Coordinates of C-alpha atoms in Angstrom, one line a residue:
M297 CA -39.4 -159.9 10.8
G298 CA -36.1 -158.8 12.2
K299 CA -34.9 -156.2 10.0
S300 CA -38.6 -154.3 10.2
G301 CA -38.3 -154.5 14.0
K302 CA -34.8 -152.3 13.7
A303 CA -36.9 -150.1 11.2
D304 CA -39.7 -149.1 13.6
G305 CA -37.3 -148.8 16.5
G306 CA -34.9 -146.0 14.6
S307 CA -37.9 -144.4 13.4
D308 CA -39.0 -143.9 16.9
M309 CA -36.1 -142.5 18.3
S310 CA -35.6 -140.4 15.7
G311 CA -39.6 -138.9 16.5
V312 CA -38.3 -138.3 19.9
K313 CA -35.8 -136.2 19.1
R314 CA -37.6 -134.0 17.0
A315 CA -39.8 -133.6 19.5
G316 CA -36.9 -132.6 22.1
D317 CA -36.0 -130.2 19.5
Y318 CA -39.5 -128.9 19.5
L319 CA -39.8 -128.6 23.3
T320 CA -36.5 -126.7 23.5
A321 CA -37.5 -124.6 20.3
I322 CA -40.5 -123.3 22.3
F323 CA -38.8 -123.1 25.4
K324 CA -36.2 -120.9 23.6
L325 CA -38.9 -119.3 21.9
G326 CA -40.5 -118.4 25.7
R327 CA -37.2 -117.0 26.7
T328 CA -37.1 -114.6 24.0
E329 CA -40.6 -113.4 24.1
R330 CA -40.0 -112.6 28.2
W331 CA -37.1 -110.7 26.9
A332 CA -38.5 -109.0 24.3
K333 CA -41.1 -107.8 26.6
A334 CA -39.0 -106.9 29.0
A335 CA -37.1 -104.7 26.7
Y336 CA -40.4 -103.2 25.6
R337 CA -41.2 -102.2 29.1
S338 CA -37.5 -100.8 29.6
L339 CA -37.9 -98.7 26.3
E340 CA -41.4 -97.4 27.6
T341 CA -39.9 -96.6 30.7
N342 CA -36.9 -94.6 29.4
E343 CA -39.2 -92.9 26.9
D344 CA -41.3 -92.1 29.6
R345 CA -38.1 -90.2 31.2
F346 CA -36.9 -88.5 28.4
G347 CA -40.3 -87.4 28.1
A348 CA -40.0 -86.1 31.8
L349 CA -36.7 -84.7 30.7
E350 CA -38.0 -82.7 27.7
R351 CA -40.6 -81.2 30.0
R352 CA -38.0 -80.5 32.4
I353 CA -36.0 -78.6 29.9
D354 CA -38.9 -76.8 28.4
D355 CA -39.7 -76.0 31.8
L356 CA -36.0 -74.6 32.4
N357 CA -35.4 -72.9 29.1
P358 CA -37.4 -69.2 30.0
R359 CA -34.9 -69.5 33.2
F360 CA -32.1 -70.0 31.0
D361 CA -33.2 -67.2 28.6
H362 CA -34.0 -64.8 31.4
L363 CA -30.9 -65.4 32.7
Q364 CA -29.0 -64.4 29.1
R365 CA -31.3 -61.5 29.1
Q366 CA -29.6 -60.5 32.7
I367 CA -26.1 -61.3 31.6
D368 CA -26.6 -59.6 28.5
Q369 CA -27.7 -56.4 30.4
L370 CA -24.7 -56.6 32.8
Q371 CA -22.5 -57.0 30.0
G372 CA -23.9 -53.8 28.7
Q373 CA -23.6 -52.0 31.8
I374 CA -20.0 -53.4 32.1
D375 CA -18.8 -52.1 28.6
E376 CA -20.5 -48.7 29.1
Q377 CA -18.7 -48.5 32.3
S378 CA -15.2 -49.5 30.4
D379 CA -16.1 -46.9 28.2
R380 CA -16.6 -44.3 30.3
W381 CA -13.4 -45.0 32.7
D382 CA -11.6 -45.1 28.8
G383 CA -13.0 -42.0 27.9
R384 CA -11.9 -40.2 31.2
T385 CA -8.4 -42.0 31.4
R386 CA -8.1 -40.6 27.9
Q387 CA -9.1 -36.8 29.2
L388 CA -6.8 -37.2 32.2
K389 CA -3.8 -38.6 29.9
D390 CA -4.4 -35.9 27.3
G391 CA -4.7 -33.5 30.2
V392 CA -1.3 -34.2 31.7
K393 CA 0.4 -34.2 28.5
Q394 CA -1.0 -30.6 27.5
Q395 CA -0.1 -29.7 31.1
I396 CA 3.4 -31.2 30.8
H397 CA 4.0 -29.4 27.2
G398 CA 2.8 -26.4 28.4
E399 CA 5.1 -26.6 31.4
T400 CA 8.1 -27.5 29.0
Q401 CA 7.5 -25.0 27.2
S402 CA 7.2 -22.3 29.6
L403 CA 10.8 -23.6 31.0
M404 CA 12.4 -23.6 27.6
A405 CA 10.8 -19.8 27.4
R406 CA 12.3 -18.8 30.7
N407 CA 15.7 -20.5 29.9
A408 CA 16.2 -18.6 26.5
E409 CA 15.3 -15.5 28.4
L410 CA 18.1 -16.1 31.3
A411 CA 20.5 -17.3 28.1
R412 CA 19.7 -14.0 26.6
N413 CA 20.4 -11.8 29.7
F414 CA 23.9 -13.7 30.0
V415 CA 24.8 -12.9 26.4
E416 CA 24.0 -9.4 26.6
V417 CA 26.0 -9.3 30.0
S418 CA 28.8 -10.9 28.1
R419 CA 28.6 -8.6 25.5
R420 CA 28.7 -5.2 27.6
L421 CA 31.5 -6.8 29.5
D422 CA 33.5 -7.6 26.1
Q423 CA 32.8 -3.7 25.4
V424 CA 33.8 -2.6 29.0
L425 CA 37.4 -4.9 28.6
L426 CA 38.2 -3.7 25.5
A427 CA 37.7 0.1 26.6
T428 CA 40.0 -0.8 29.8
Q429 CA 42.8 -2.2 27.6
K430 CA 42.5 1.1 25.3
G431 CA 42.0 3.3 28.2
E432 CA 39.1 4.8 26.4
T433 CA 35.4 5.1 27.4
P434 CA 33.8 2.1 26.4
P435 CA 31.8 2.6 22.8
A436 CA 28.2 2.0 22.3
R437 CA 29.0 -0.8 20.0
P438 CA 32.6 -3.0 19.3
D439 CA 34.5 -1.4 17.0
P440 CA 34.6 -3.1 13.5
L441 CA 37.8 -5.6 12.1
P442 CA 40.2 -3.8 9.5
Q443 CA 39.0 -4.5 5.9
K444 CA 41.8 -5.8 3.2
A445 CA 42.4 -3.6 0.6
D446 CA 45.6 -4.9 -1.6
G447 CA 45.9 -6.6 -5.2
L448 CA 46.0 -10.2 -4.0
S449 CA 42.5 -9.6 -2.1
A450 CA 40.9 -8.2 -6.0
V451 CA 42.3 -11.5 -7.6
M452 CA 40.5 -13.6 -4.9
D453 CA 37.5 -11.7 -5.4
S454 CA 37.5 -12.3 -9.2
F455 CA 38.5 -16.0 -8.2
Y456 CA 35.5 -16.5 -5.9
H457 CA 32.7 -15.0 -8.3
K458 CA 34.1 -17.1 -11.2
L459 CA 34.0 -20.2 -8.5
E460 CA 30.6 -19.6 -7.7
N461 CA 29.2 -18.7 -11.2
K462 CA 30.8 -22.1 -12.5
Y463 CA 29.7 -24.4 -9.5
R464 CA 27.2 -23.3 -7.4
G465 CA 24.6 -22.1 -9.9
T466 CA 23.0 -19.9 -12.0
P467 CA 21.1 -17.0 -10.4
S468 CA 17.6 -18.5 -11.3
D469 CA 18.6 -21.8 -9.6
I470 CA 19.6 -19.8 -6.5
R471 CA 16.6 -17.7 -6.2
S472 CA 14.5 -20.9 -7.1
R473 CA 16.1 -22.4 -3.7
L474 CA 16.0 -19.4 -1.6
R475 CA 12.1 -18.7 -2.0
I476 CA 11.2 -21.5 0.1
Y477 CA 12.4 -19.0 3.2
L478 CA 10.1 -16.1 1.7
P479 CA 7.1 -17.0 3.9
D480 CA 9.4 -17.1 7.2
V481 CA 11.1 -13.7 6.5
E482 CA 7.4 -11.9 5.5
S483 CA 5.9 -13.2 9.0
A484 CA 9.3 -11.9 10.5
V485 CA 8.8 -8.2 8.6
I486 CA 4.9 -8.3 9.7
R487 CA 5.8 -8.6 13.3
T488 CA 8.3 -6.1 13.4
D489 CA 6.3 -3.4 11.8
R490 CA 8.0 -4.0 8.6
K491 CA 11.6 -3.3 9.7
P492 CA 14.2 -3.9 6.9
V493 CA 16.4 -7.3 6.5
M494 CA 19.9 -7.6 6.0
D495 CA 21.7 -10.3 4.1
I496 CA 25.0 -11.1 5.1
G497 CA 27.4 -12.5 2.7
C498 CA 24.5 -11.6 0.1
G499 CA 27.3 -12.6 -3.1
R500 CA 25.7 -11.9 -6.6
G501 CA 22.4 -10.6 -4.6
E502 CA 19.8 -13.4 -5.7
W503 CA 17.9 -12.9 -2.2
L504 CA 18.3 -9.4 -2.5
G505 CA 16.5 -9.7 -5.6
L506 CA 14.2 -11.8 -4.0
L507 CA 13.1 -9.5 -1.3
K508 CA 13.0 -6.7 -3.5
D509 CA 10.1 -8.3 -5.7
A510 CA 8.3 -9.4 -2.6
G511 CA 8.3 -5.3 -1.6
I512 CA 10.7 -5.9 1.5
T513 CA 13.2 -3.4 1.8
A514 CA 16.6 -5.3 2.5
I515 CA 19.9 -4.6 2.9
G516 CA 23.3 -6.8 1.7
V517 CA 26.8 -6.9 2.9
D518 CA 29.6 -8.4 1.2
T519 CA 33.3 -8.0 1.5
N520 CA 33.9 -9.8 -2.5
S521 CA 33.9 -6.2 -4.3
V522 CA 33.0 -7.9 -7.8
Q523 CA 29.7 -9.8 -6.3
I524 CA 28.8 -6.3 -4.7
G525 CA 29.2 -4.5 -7.8
E526 CA 27.0 -7.2 -10.1
A527 CA 24.5 -7.0 -7.2
Q528 CA 24.6 -3.0 -7.5
D529 CA 24.0 -3.3 -11.1
Q530 CA 21.0 -4.6 -10.7
G531 CA 19.7 -2.1 -8.6
L532 CA 20.2 -3.5 -5.5
D533 CA 21.1 -2.0 -2.0
A534 CA 24.4 -4.1 -1.6
R535 CA 27.4 -2.8 0.2
Q536 CA 30.7 -3.8 0.7
G537 CA 31.9 -4.7 4.1
T538 CA 32.2 -7.4 6.8
A539 CA 29.2 -9.1 8.9
R540 CA 30.8 -7.6 11.8
S541 CA 30.9 -4.0 11.0
A542 CA 27.4 -4.6 9.3
L543 CA 26.2 -5.3 13.0
A544 CA 28.3 -3.3 15.0
E545 CA 26.6 -0.1 13.1
A546 CA 23.2 -1.5 13.7
E547 CA 20.6 0.1 16.2
D548 CA 19.6 -2.0 18.9
N549 CA 16.0 -3.8 17.8
S550 CA 16.6 -2.3 14.3
L551 CA 16.0 -5.5 11.5
A552 CA 12.9 -7.9 10.9
C553 CA 15.4 -10.6 9.9
I554 CA 19.3 -11.2 9.5
T555 CA 20.3 -13.8 6.7
A556 CA 23.2 -15.5 6.0
H557 CA 23.0 -17.9 3.1
H558 CA 26.1 -20.5 2.3
L559 CA 28.4 -17.9 5.0
I560 CA 29.3 -19.8 8.5
E561 CA 31.2 -22.1 6.8
H562 CA 33.8 -19.6 5.6
L563 CA 34.3 -18.4 9.3
P564 CA 35.9 -19.2 12.5
F565 CA 33.5 -20.5 15.0
E566 CA 34.3 -17.5 17.3
E567 CA 33.5 -15.1 14.8
V568 CA 29.9 -17.0 13.9
L569 CA 28.9 -16.9 18.3
W570 CA 29.9 -13.2 17.9
I571 CA 27.5 -12.9 14.6
T572 CA 24.8 -14.8 16.4
R573 CA 24.8 -12.5 19.8
E574 CA 24.9 -9.7 17.9
A575 CA 21.8 -10.6 15.6
M576 CA 19.9 -11.0 19.5
R577 CA 20.9 -7.4 20.2
V578 CA 20.1 -5.9 16.4
L579 CA 17.0 -7.8 15.8
A580 CA 13.3 -6.5 17.0
P581 CA 11.4 -8.7 19.1
G582 CA 9.8 -11.1 16.8
G583 CA 12.7 -11.0 14.5
L584 CA 14.4 -13.8 12.7
L585 CA 17.8 -15.1 12.5
L586 CA 18.5 -17.5 9.3
F587 CA 21.4 -19.4 8.5
E588 CA 22.0 -21.9 5.5
T589 CA 24.9 -23.7 5.5
P590 CA 26.2 -27.2 3.2
N591 CA 24.5 -30.1 5.0
V592 CA 27.9 -32.7 5.4
R593 CA 25.2 -35.4 6.8
N594 CA 25.1 -35.9 2.6
V595 CA 27.8 -38.2 1.9
L596 CA 28.4 -36.5 -1.1
V597 CA 28.5 -33.2 0.2
G598 CA 30.6 -33.5 3.4
A599 CA 33.3 -35.6 0.8
T600 CA 33.4 -34.0 -2.4
S601 CA 31.4 -30.7 -3.0
F602 CA 31.9 -29.0 0.4
H603 CA 36.0 -29.3 -0.5
N604 CA 35.5 -27.7 -3.9
D605 CA 35.3 -24.1 -2.2
P606 CA 39.1 -23.4 -0.9
T607 CA 37.5 -20.9 1.3
H608 CA 35.6 -23.4 3.2
L609 CA 37.2 -23.6 7.0
H610 CA 34.9 -26.3 8.4
P611 CA 31.6 -27.9 8.2
M612 CA 28.5 -26.5 10.8
T613 CA 26.2 -29.1 11.9
D614 CA 22.8 -29.1 13.0
P615 CA 23.6 -30.2 16.5
V616 CA 26.3 -27.4 17.2
L617 CA 24.1 -24.6 15.3
N618 CA 20.9 -25.6 18.0
V619 CA 23.3 -25.3 20.6
L620 CA 24.5 -21.9 19.5
F621 CA 21.1 -20.5 19.0
E622 CA 19.8 -22.3 22.2
T623 CA 22.9 -20.5 24.1
V624 CA 22.3 -17.0 22.7
G625 CA 18.8 -17.3 23.8
F626 CA 16.6 -17.9 20.5
Y627 CA 13.5 -19.6 20.8
P628 CA 12.0 -21.4 19.0
V629 CA 14.6 -22.6 17.0
E630 CA 13.9 -24.8 13.7
T631 CA 16.2 -27.2 12.0
R632 CA 15.6 -28.0 8.3
H633 CA 17.2 -30.2 5.5
L634 CA 16.7 -29.0 2.2
H635 CA 17.4 -29.3 -1.5
P636 CA 18.1 -33.0 -1.8
H637 CA 20.3 -34.4 -5.0
E638 CA 18.1 -34.8 -7.9
K639 CA 18.9 -38.5 -8.1
L640 CA 17.4 -39.3 -4.7
A641 CA 13.9 -40.2 -5.8
E642 CA 15.5 -42.7 -8.5
F643 CA 17.6 -44.6 -5.8
M644 CA 14.7 -44.5 -3.4
A645 CA 12.8 -46.7 -6.2
K646 CA 15.1 -49.5 -6.7
P647 CA 14.0 -52.4 -5.2
G648 CA 16.2 -53.5 -2.8
F649 CA 18.0 -50.4 -2.6
D650 CA 18.0 -49.5 1.3
P651 CA 16.7 -46.2 1.8
E652 CA 19.0 -44.8 4.7
L653 CA 21.5 -45.4 2.1
A654 CA 19.8 -43.3 -0.6
N655 CA 19.8 -40.5 1.9
L656 CA 23.0 -40.2 3.1
M657 CA 24.4 -40.2 -0.6
F658 CA 21.7 -38.3 -2.3
G659 CA 19.5 -37.0 0.8
A660 CA 19.1 -33.1 1.7
Q661 CA 22.3 -31.0 0.5
D662 CA 21.9 -28.0 2.5
L663 CA 20.8 -27.3 6.3
A664 CA 18.9 -24.4 7.7
I665 CA 18.2 -23.1 11.2
L666 CA 16.2 -20.8 12.4
G667 CA 16.0 -19.1 15.5
H668 CA 13.0 -16.1 16.6
K669 CA 13.8 -13.4 18.7
P670 CA 10.5 -13.4 21.4
L671 CA 8.2 -10.7 20.8
K672 CA 8.2 -10.4 24.7
E673 CA 10.1 -11.5 27.7
T674 CA 8.4 -14.4 29.7

């Protein structure tokens, strides 16, 4: 009996615990259900709010689209106005540049005219001073320098003729190199109503031959009797004499062009100056003065080939010649660098070889300067 009573008591306690657990579970389930309902109500409220926001956004979208169209329209107007201003600014800049260029050219032409007037006064002053020293009436043109006539000169002429034949190039080579100047001379001949050309230092007559083939009347002058004889054998009008005597005997405004290929480096600078000044008198308006000389900016020319000719006195560089032509009044003045060495292209194409160094060594071997006597004064 005792054991059975204990067993019954234990069962009662276990039942009570289970009942308590059930009640606790029921209460928890109730709270969970309330929480779930509250969460569902909150979700519904949020959905309503989101719906309202979507409807508000839908209402605002047309306004945004309208504003965007207005912004695009304003941007287009701004771009169009900016383009107009840019175009106007470019027009103003171009107009100012053209005006400055025109005024600059006018001033340069006026300076050239003043230089020509000054040079002419200086030439006449020389004549007066020479005549005063001699006690004579001033000559129309300065007296030419006396010519040499001795045995040594004959040997010198023969030597120089052989030197040119051996190192300067064949007549065909020289004609090919000089052909580049034909358009310039033809234009000058046309501008001056087909007046003749004078080539001072004509040598073997390669340039005279080219001019003759082009139908241009030309006279050549050189002091070398051997070379003059060779030119005359070709039927060319080549005369022995100095540049000074030939120019001094020429009439005012009588020539279309005066050319001197590889002559000026043989002369004292004062003689080059005199030739340049006298050319201004002798050339007709629209005429051309053309000097070609070795380009000593080319290192090989300046260091070696220039000195192969013992009659070379000193190099004539493009800055010196430009200032000389401007001083005398030639306008416009053009400088050309011509006849690069045959190896220039090879060295320019070498990977890693400095192009500037290639040009210094194998660039233009000749320098040309062309000065125009204006057709009319400004």
